[in-house]
Tab-separated table of C-alpha atoms in Angstrom:
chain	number	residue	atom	x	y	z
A	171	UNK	CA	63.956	98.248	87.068
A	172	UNK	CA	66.413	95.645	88.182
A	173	UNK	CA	69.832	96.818	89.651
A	174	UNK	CA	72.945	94.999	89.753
A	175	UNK	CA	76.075	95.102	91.070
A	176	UNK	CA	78.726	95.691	88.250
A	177	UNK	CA	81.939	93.531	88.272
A	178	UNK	CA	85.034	95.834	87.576
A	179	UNK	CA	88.017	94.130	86.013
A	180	UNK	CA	91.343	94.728	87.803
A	181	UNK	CA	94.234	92.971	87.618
A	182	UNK	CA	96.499	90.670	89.835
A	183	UNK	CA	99.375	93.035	90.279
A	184	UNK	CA	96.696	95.835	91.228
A	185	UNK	CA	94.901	93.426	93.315
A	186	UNK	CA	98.225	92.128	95.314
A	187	UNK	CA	97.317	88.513	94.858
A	188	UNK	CA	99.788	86.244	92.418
A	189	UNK	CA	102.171	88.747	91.392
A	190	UNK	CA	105.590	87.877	90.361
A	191	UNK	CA	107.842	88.269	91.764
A	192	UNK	CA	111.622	87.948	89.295
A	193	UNK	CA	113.382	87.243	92.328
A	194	UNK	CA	111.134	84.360	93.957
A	195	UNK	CA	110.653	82.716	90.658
A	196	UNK	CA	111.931	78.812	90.699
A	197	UNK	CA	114.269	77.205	89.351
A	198	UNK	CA	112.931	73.861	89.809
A	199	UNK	CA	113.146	71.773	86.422
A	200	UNK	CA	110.469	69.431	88.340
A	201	UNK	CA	107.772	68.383	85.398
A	202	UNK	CA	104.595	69.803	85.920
A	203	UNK	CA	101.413	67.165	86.274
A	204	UNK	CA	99.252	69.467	84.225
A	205	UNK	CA	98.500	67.564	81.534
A	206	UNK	CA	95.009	66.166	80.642
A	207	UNK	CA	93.953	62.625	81.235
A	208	UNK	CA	92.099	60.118	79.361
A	209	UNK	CA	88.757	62.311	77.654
A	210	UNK	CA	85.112	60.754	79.142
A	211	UNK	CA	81.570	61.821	77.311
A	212	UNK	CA	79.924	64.894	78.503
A	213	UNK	CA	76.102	66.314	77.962
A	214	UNK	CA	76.771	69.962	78.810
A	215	UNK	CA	78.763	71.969	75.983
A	216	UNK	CA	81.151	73.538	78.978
A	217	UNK	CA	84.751	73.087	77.439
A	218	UNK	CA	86.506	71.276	80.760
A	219	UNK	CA	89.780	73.387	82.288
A	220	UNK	CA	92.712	73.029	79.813
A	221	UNK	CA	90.167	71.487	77.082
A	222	UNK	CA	89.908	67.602	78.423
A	223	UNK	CA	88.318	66.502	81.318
A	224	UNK	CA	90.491	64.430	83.364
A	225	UNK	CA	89.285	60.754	84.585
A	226	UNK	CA	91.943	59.115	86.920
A	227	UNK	CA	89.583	56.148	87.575
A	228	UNK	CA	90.879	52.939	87.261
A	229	UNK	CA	88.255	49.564	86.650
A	230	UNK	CA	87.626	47.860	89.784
A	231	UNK	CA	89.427	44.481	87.935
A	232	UNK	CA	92.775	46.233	88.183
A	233	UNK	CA	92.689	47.603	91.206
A	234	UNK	CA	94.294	44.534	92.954
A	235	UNK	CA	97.706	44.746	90.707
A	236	UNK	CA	97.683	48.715	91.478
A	237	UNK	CA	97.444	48.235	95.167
A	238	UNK	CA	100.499	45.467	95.046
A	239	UNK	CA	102.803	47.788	93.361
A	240	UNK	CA	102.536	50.511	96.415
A	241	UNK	CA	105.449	50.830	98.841
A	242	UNK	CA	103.648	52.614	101.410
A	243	UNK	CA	100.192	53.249	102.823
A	244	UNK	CA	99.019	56.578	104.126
A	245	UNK	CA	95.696	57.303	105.297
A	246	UNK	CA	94.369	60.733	104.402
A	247	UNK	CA	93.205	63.590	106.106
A	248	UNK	CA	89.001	64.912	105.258
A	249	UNK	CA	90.326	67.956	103.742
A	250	UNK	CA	93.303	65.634	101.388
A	251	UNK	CA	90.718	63.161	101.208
A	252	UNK	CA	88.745	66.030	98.978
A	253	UNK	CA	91.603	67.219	97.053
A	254	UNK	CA	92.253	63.260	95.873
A	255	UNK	CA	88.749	62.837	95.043
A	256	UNK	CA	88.755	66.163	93.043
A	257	UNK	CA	91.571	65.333	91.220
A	258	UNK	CA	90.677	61.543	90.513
A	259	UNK	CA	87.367	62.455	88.839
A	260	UNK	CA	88.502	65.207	87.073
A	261	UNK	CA	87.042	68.295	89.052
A	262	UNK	CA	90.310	69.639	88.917
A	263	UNK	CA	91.404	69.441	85.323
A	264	UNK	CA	93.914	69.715	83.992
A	265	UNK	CA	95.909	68.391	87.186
A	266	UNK	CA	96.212	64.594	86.794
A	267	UNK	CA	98.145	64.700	90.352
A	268	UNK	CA	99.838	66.861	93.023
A	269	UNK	CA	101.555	69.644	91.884
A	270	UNK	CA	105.256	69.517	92.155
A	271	UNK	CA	107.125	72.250	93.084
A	272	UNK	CA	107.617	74.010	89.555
A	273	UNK	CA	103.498	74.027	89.657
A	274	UNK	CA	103.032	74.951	93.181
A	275	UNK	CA	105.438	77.888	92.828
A	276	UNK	CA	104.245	78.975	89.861
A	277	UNK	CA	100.522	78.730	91.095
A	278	UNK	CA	100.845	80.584	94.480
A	279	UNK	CA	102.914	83.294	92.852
A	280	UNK	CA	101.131	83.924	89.528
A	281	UNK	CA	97.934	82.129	89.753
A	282	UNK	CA	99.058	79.871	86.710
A	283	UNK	CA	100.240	77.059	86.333
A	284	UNK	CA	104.035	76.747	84.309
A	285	UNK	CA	102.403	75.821	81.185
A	286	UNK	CA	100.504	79.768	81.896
A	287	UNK	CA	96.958	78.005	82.306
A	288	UNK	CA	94.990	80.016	84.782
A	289	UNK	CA	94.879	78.359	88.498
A	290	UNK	CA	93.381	79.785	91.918
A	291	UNK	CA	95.265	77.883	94.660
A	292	UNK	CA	97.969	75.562	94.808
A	293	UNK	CA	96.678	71.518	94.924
A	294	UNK	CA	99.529	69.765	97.019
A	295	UNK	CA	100.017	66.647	99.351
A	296	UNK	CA	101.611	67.150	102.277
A	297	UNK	CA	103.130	64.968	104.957
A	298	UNK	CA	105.679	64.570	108.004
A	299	UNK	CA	107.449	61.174	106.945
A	300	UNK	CA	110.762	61.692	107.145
A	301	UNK	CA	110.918	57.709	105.442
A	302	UNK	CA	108.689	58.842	102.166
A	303	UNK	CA	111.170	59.459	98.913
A	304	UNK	CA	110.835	59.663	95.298
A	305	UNK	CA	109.931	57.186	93.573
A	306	UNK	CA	107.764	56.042	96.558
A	307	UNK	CA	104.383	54.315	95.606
A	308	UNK	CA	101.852	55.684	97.961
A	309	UNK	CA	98.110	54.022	98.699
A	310	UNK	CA	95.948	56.567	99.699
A	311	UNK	CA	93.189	55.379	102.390
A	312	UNK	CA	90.468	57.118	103.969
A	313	UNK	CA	87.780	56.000	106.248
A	314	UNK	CA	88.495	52.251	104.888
A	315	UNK	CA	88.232	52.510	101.342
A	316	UNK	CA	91.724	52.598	98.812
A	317	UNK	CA	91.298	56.249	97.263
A	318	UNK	CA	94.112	56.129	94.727
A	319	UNK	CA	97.638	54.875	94.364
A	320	UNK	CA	99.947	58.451	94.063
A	321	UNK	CA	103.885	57.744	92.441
A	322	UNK	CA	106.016	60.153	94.674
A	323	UNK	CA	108.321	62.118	91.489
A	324	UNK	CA	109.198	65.302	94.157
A	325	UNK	CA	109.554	66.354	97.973
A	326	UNK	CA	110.379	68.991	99.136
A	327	UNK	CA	110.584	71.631	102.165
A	328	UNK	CA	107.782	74.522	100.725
A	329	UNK	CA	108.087	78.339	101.807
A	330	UNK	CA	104.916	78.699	103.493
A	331	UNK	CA	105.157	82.282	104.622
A	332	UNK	CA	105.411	82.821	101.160
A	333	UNK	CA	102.370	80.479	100.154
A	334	UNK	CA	100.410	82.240	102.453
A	335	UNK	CA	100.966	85.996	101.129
A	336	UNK	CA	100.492	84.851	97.878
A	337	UNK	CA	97.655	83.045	98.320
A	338	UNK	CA	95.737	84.918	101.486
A	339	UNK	CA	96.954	88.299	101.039
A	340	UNK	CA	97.947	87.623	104.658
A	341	UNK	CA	100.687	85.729	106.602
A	342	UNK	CA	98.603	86.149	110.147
A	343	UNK	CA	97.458	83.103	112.320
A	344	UNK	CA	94.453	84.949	112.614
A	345	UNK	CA	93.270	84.089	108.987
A	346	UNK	CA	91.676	80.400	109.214
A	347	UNK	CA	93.149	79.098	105.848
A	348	UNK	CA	96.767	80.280	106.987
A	349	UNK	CA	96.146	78.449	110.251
A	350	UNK	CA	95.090	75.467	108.496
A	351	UNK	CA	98.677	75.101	106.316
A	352	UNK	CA	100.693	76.436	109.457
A	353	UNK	CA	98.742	73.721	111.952
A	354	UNK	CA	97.870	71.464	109.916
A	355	UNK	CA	100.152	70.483	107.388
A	356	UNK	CA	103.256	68.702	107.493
A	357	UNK	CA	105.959	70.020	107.160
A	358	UNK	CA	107.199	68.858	103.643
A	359	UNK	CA	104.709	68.886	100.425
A	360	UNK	CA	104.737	65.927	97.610
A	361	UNK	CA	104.175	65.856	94.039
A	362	UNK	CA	103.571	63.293	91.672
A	363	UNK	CA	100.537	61.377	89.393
A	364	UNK	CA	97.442	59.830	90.775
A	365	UNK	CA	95.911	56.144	89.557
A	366	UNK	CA	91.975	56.625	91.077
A	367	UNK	CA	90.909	53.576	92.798
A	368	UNK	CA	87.510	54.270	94.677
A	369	UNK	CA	85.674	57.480	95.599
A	370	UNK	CA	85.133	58.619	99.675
A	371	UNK	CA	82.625	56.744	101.335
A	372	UNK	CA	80.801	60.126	102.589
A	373	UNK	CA	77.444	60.594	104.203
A	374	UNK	CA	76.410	63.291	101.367
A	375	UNK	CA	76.975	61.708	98.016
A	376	UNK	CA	79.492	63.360	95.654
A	377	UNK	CA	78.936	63.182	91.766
A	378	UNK	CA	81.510	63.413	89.262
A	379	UNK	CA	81.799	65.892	86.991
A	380	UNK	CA	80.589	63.500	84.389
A	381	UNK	CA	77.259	62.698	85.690
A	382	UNK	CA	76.505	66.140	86.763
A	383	UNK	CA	77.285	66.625	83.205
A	384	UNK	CA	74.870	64.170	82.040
A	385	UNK	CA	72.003	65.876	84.396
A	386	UNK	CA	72.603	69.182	83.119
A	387	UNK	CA	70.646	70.606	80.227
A	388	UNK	CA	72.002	72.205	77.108
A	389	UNK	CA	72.777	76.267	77.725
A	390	UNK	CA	73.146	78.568	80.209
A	391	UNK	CA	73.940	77.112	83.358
A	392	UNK	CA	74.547	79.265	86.614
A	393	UNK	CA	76.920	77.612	89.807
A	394	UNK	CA	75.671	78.616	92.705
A	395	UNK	CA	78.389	78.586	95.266
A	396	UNK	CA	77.582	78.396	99.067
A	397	UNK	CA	79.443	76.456	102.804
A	398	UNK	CA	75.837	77.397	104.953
A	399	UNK	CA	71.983	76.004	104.671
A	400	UNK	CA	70.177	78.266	102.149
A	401	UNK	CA	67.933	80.746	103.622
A	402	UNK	CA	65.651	82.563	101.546
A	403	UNK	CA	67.533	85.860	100.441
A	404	UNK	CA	70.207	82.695	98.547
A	405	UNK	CA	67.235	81.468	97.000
A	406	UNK	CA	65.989	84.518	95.779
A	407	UNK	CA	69.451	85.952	94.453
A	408	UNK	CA	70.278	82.689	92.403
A	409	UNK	CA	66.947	82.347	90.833
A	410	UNK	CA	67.064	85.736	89.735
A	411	UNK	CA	70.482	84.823	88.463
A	412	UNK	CA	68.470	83.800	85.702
A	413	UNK	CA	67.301	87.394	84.923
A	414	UNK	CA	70.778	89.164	84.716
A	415	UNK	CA	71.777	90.451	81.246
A	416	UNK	CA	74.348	87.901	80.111
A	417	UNK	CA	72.091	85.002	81.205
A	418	UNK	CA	69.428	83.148	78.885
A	419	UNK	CA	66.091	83.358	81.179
A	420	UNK	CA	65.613	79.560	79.784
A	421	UNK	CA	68.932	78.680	81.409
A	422	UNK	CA	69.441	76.169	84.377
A	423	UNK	CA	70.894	77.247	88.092
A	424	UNK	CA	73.114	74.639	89.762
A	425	UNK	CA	73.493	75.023	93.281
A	426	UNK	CA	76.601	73.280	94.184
A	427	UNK	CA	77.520	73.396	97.956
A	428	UNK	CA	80.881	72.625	99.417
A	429	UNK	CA	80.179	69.742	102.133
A	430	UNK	CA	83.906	68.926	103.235
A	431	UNK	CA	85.703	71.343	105.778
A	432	UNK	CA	85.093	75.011	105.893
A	433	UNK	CA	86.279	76.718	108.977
A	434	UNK	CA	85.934	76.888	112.862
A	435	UNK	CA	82.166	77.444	113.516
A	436	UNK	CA	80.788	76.692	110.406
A	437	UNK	CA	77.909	74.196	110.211
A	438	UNK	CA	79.088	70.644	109.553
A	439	UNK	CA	78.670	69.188	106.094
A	440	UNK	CA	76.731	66.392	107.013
A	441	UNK	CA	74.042	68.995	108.595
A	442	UNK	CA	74.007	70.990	105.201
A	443	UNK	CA	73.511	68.122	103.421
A	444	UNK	CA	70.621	67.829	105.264
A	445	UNK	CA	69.431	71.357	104.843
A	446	UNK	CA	69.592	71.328	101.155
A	447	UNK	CA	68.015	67.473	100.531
A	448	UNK	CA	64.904	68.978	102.556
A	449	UNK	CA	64.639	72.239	100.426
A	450	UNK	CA	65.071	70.987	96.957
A	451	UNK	CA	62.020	68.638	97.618
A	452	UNK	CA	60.345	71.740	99.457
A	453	UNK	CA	61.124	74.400	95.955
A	454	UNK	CA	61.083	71.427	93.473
A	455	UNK	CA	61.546	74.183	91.148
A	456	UNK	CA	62.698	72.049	87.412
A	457	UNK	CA	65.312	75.431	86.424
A	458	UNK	CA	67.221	74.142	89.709
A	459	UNK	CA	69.339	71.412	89.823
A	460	UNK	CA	71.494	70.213	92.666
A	461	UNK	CA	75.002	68.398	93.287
A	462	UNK	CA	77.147	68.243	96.129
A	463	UNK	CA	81.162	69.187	96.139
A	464	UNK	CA	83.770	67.556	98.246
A	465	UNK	CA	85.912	70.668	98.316
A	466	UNK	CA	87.749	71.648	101.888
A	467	UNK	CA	87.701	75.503	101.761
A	468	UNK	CA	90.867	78.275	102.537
A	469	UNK	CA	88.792	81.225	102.929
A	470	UNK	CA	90.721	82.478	100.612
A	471	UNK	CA	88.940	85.453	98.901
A	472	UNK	CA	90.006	86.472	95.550
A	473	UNK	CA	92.151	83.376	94.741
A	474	UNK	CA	89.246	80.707	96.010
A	475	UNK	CA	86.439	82.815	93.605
A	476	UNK	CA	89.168	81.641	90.393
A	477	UNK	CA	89.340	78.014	91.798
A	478	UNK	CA	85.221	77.688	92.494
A	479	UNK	CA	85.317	79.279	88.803
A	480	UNK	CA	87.232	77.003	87.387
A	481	UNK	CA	85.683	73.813	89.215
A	482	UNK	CA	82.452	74.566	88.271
A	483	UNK	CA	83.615	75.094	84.775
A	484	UNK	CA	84.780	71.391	84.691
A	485	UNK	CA	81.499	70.179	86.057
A	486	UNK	CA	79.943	71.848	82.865
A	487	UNK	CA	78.785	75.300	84.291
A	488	UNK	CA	78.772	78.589	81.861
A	489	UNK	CA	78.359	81.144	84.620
A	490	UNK	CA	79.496	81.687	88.130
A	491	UNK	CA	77.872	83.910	90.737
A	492	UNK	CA	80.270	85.774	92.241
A	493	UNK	CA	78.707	86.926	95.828
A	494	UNK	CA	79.821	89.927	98.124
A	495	UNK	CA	83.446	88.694	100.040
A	496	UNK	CA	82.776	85.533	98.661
A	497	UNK	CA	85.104	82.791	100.319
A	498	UNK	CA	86.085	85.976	102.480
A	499	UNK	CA	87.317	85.247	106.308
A	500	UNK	CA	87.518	87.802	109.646
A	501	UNK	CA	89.934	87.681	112.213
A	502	UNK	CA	89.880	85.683	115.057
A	503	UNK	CA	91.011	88.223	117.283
A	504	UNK	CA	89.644	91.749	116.129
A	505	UNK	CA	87.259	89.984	113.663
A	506	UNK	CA	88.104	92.604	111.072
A	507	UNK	CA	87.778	91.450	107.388
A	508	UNK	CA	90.682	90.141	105.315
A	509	UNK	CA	88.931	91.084	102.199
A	510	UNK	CA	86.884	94.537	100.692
A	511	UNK	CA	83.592	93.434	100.144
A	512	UNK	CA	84.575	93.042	96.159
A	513	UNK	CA	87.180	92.041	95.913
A	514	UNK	CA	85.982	88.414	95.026
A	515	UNK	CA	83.752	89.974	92.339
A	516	UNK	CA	87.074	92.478	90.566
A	517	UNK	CA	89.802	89.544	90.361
A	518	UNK	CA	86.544	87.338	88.974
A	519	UNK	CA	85.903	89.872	86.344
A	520	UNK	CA	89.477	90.513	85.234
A	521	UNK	CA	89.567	86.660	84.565
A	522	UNK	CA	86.682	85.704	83.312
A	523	UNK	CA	86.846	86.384	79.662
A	524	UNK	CA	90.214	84.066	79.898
A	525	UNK	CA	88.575	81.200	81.994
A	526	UNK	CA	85.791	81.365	79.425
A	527	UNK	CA	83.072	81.291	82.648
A	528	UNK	CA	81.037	84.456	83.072
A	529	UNK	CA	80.482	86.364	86.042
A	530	UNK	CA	77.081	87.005	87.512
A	531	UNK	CA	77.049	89.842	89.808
A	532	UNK	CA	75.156	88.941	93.184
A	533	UNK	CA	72.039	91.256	93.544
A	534	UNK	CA	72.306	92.895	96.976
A	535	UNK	CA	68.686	92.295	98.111
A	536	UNK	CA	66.866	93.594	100.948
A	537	UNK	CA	63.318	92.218	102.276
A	538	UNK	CA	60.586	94.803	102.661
A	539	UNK	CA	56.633	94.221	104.330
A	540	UNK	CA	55.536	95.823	101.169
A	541	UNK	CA	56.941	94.243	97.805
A	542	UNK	CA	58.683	91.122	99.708
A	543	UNK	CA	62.482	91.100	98.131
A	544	UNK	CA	63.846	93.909	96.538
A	545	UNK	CA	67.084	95.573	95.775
A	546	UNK	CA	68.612	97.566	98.318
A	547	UNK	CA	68.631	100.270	95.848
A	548	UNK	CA	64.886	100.210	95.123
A	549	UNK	CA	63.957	100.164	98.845
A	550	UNK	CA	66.150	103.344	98.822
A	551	UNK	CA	64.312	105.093	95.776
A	552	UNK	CA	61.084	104.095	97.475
A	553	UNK	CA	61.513	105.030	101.377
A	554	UNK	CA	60.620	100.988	102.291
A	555	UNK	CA	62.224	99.798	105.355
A	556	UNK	CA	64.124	96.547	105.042
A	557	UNK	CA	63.484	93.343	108.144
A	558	UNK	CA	66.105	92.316	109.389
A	559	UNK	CA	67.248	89.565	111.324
A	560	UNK	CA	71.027	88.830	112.369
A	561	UNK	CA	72.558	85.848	112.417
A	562	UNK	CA	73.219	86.137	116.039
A	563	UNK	CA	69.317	86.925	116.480
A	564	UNK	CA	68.707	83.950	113.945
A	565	UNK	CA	70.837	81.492	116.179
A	566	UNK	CA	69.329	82.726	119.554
A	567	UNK	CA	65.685	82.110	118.586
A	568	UNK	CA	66.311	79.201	116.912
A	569	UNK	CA	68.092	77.339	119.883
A	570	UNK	CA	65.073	79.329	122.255
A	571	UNK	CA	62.503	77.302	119.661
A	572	UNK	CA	60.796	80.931	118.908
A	573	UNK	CA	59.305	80.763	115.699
A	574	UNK	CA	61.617	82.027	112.586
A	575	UNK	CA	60.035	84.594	110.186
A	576	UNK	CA	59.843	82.730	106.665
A	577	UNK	CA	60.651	85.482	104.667
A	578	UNK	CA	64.060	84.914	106.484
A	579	UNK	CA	64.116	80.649	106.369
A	580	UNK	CA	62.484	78.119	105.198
A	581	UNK	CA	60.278	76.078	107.443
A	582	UNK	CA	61.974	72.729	106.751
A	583	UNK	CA	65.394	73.956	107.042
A	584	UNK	CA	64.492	75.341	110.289
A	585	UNK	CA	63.659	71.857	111.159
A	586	UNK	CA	66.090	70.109	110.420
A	587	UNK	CA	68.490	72.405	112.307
A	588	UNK	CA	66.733	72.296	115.174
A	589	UNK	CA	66.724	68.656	115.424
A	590	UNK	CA	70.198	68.863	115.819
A	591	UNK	CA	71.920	69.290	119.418
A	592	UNK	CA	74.387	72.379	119.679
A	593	UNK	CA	74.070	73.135	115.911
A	594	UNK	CA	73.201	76.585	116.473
């Protein structure tokens, strides 16, 4: 008998995040850049995020005349680097830019956007030049390559206390995605339209949503969410993904790793990227496809579940699973939690139906001598005693080149992170 974990639906104002607030609402008149770009072919039946899916991407033949027009050159950031290249192929539809303010208000206190389409987090430039105004023409760099050309139509000086409580339940340095707009932001935010020039030059390559579109068979297909190498309790709870009730057994899984910045500690993207390269070849299992997302993540609980959601919708998945404190962060301090363990799972549920992506509850699966992976529940109702193996314990042996049990990792994952100095 499989058990699963059931999603409850509860709403924002009984969750605390995005709730409106009469007296913060704005009064901005600022237009909103919400609305859908030029349409591009898809394979997978997946309606995009507000119906189109956005392509900012200019031919290479006119990207000379777009780069004369700027005023100003900025060079971006890896974590605005991702947001740009998100929003220039379209993983972000229906933004075809920044917000400005009457979006980013809207956003961080409602979780919509002003035209009321659902939206996680708020997608905003920021910057400390005192010299950049409206009307400004601004070419993005990173790394080298010309990202996009951005037309400055607001700035402004944001309420970040109040971003922060919206957004992370939390206005503490202690939470890493409220340390990263406190400390690493400038000080005033940006809005305005994107022209896409040329993806990142990254060492993991990123594809659009198009062309993991065009990979992707017809049906059911599962995102697979995940910022660490796979281990084999991941692999076993997305590949039984395929058995939950609202999923079509025939369906597809799409793991689809973040590889831009997570937060202090985490394994470096470039490392994953490794990880997961070595274990599709290892699984080469045809109901699993994989893609790689240049997303920078808050840690944001509740509100980063709806944005995954909603990217994953616009790269043509059907179903999201929704894992225990997914995107969920600790203090640095006292390391408590910021988020109950389901948090991620109950806002998820309560927007699904709207978002038109369907929840799959993460199976909360134990390993046992005797049947191998089970549900914690069945190990229960039997008397089997789960192995287990910290992450501490993990670490330690790995860096002490002890061998790794492979019902915990696989053997060429363990490989690769070993033949990396200091990655443990």
């Amino acid at each position: 008998m499989r058990t699963l974990l059931f999603i409850l639906a509860l709403t924002p104002a009984v969750m605390g995040f995005g709730v409106s607030s009469p007296s913060r609402v704005s009064t901005s008149r600022a237009r909103a850049v919400s609305t859908a770009g030029p349409a591009v072919a898809m394979k997978a039946t997946q309606m995009p995020h507000g119906g189109v899916l956005v392509n900012l991407m200019e031919p290479a033949e006119k990207h000379d005349e777009i780069k004369k027009s700027a005023t100003k050159t900025l060079e971006l950031t890896e974590r605005q680097s991702c947001d740009v290249e998100l929003l220039c192929v379209g993983g972000l539809s229906p933004l075809k830019g920044f917000m400005n303010q009457a979006d980013y208000e809207s956003v961080h206190m409602t979780n919509r956007l002003t035209d009321g389409t659902l939206f996680g987090l708020p997608i905003v430039m920021d910057t400390d030049d005192e010299s950049i105004k409206v009307g400004d023409k601004i070419l993005m760099t990173f790394k080298g390559a010309d990202l996009a050309l951005m037309t400055v139509e607001e700035k402004w000086f944001p309420d970040k206390t109040i971003e922060c409580a919206n957004c992370y339940g939390t206005t503490s340095l202690e939470h890493p995605g409220v340390r990263m707009v406190a400390m690493e932001r400038g000080k005033y935010y940006i809005g305005g339209p994107l022209v896409g020039l040329n993806q990142p030059k990254r060492d993991f390559p990123c594809q659009t949503p198009q062309e993991v579109r065009e990979m992707l068979p017809e049906g059911d297909v599962v995102a697979f969410q995940c910022r660490n190498p796979v281990h084999r309790a991941h692999y076993e709870l997305f590949t039984r993904a395929l058995s939950a009730d609202n999923v079509d057994p025939k369906g597809t899984v799409l793991v689809h790793p973040t590889c831009g910045p997570t937060q202090e500690g985490d394994i470096p993207g470039t490392i994953r990227y490794q990880t997961y390269e070595v274990l599709k070849e290892e699984v080469a299992n045809p109901q699993v496809k994989w893609a790689y997302l240049p997303y920078s993540m808050h840690m944001a609980g509740p509100r980063e579940a709806m944005q995954h959601m909603i990217i994953r919708k616009n790269y043509g998945c059907t179903h999201f699973i929704i894992g225990r404190d997914m995107a969920g962060s600790k203090s640095s301090i006292t390391e408590e939690d910021f988020y109950g363990p389901y948090d991620a799972q109950e806002f998820a549920g309560a927007n699904s139906e709207e978002l038109g992506v369907k929840t799959v509850p993460s199976l909360n699966l134990v390993y046992t001598a005797e049947k191998g992976y089970i549900t914690a529940e069945e190990a229960k109702e039997e008397g089997l005693k789960p192995l287990k193996l910290s992450g501490t314990e993990f670490r330690r042996a790995l860096r002490a080149g002890e061998d790794i049990p492979e019902w915990f990792a696989f053997k060429s994952v363990v490989e690769v992170l070993r033949a990396v100095p200091d990655v443990a």
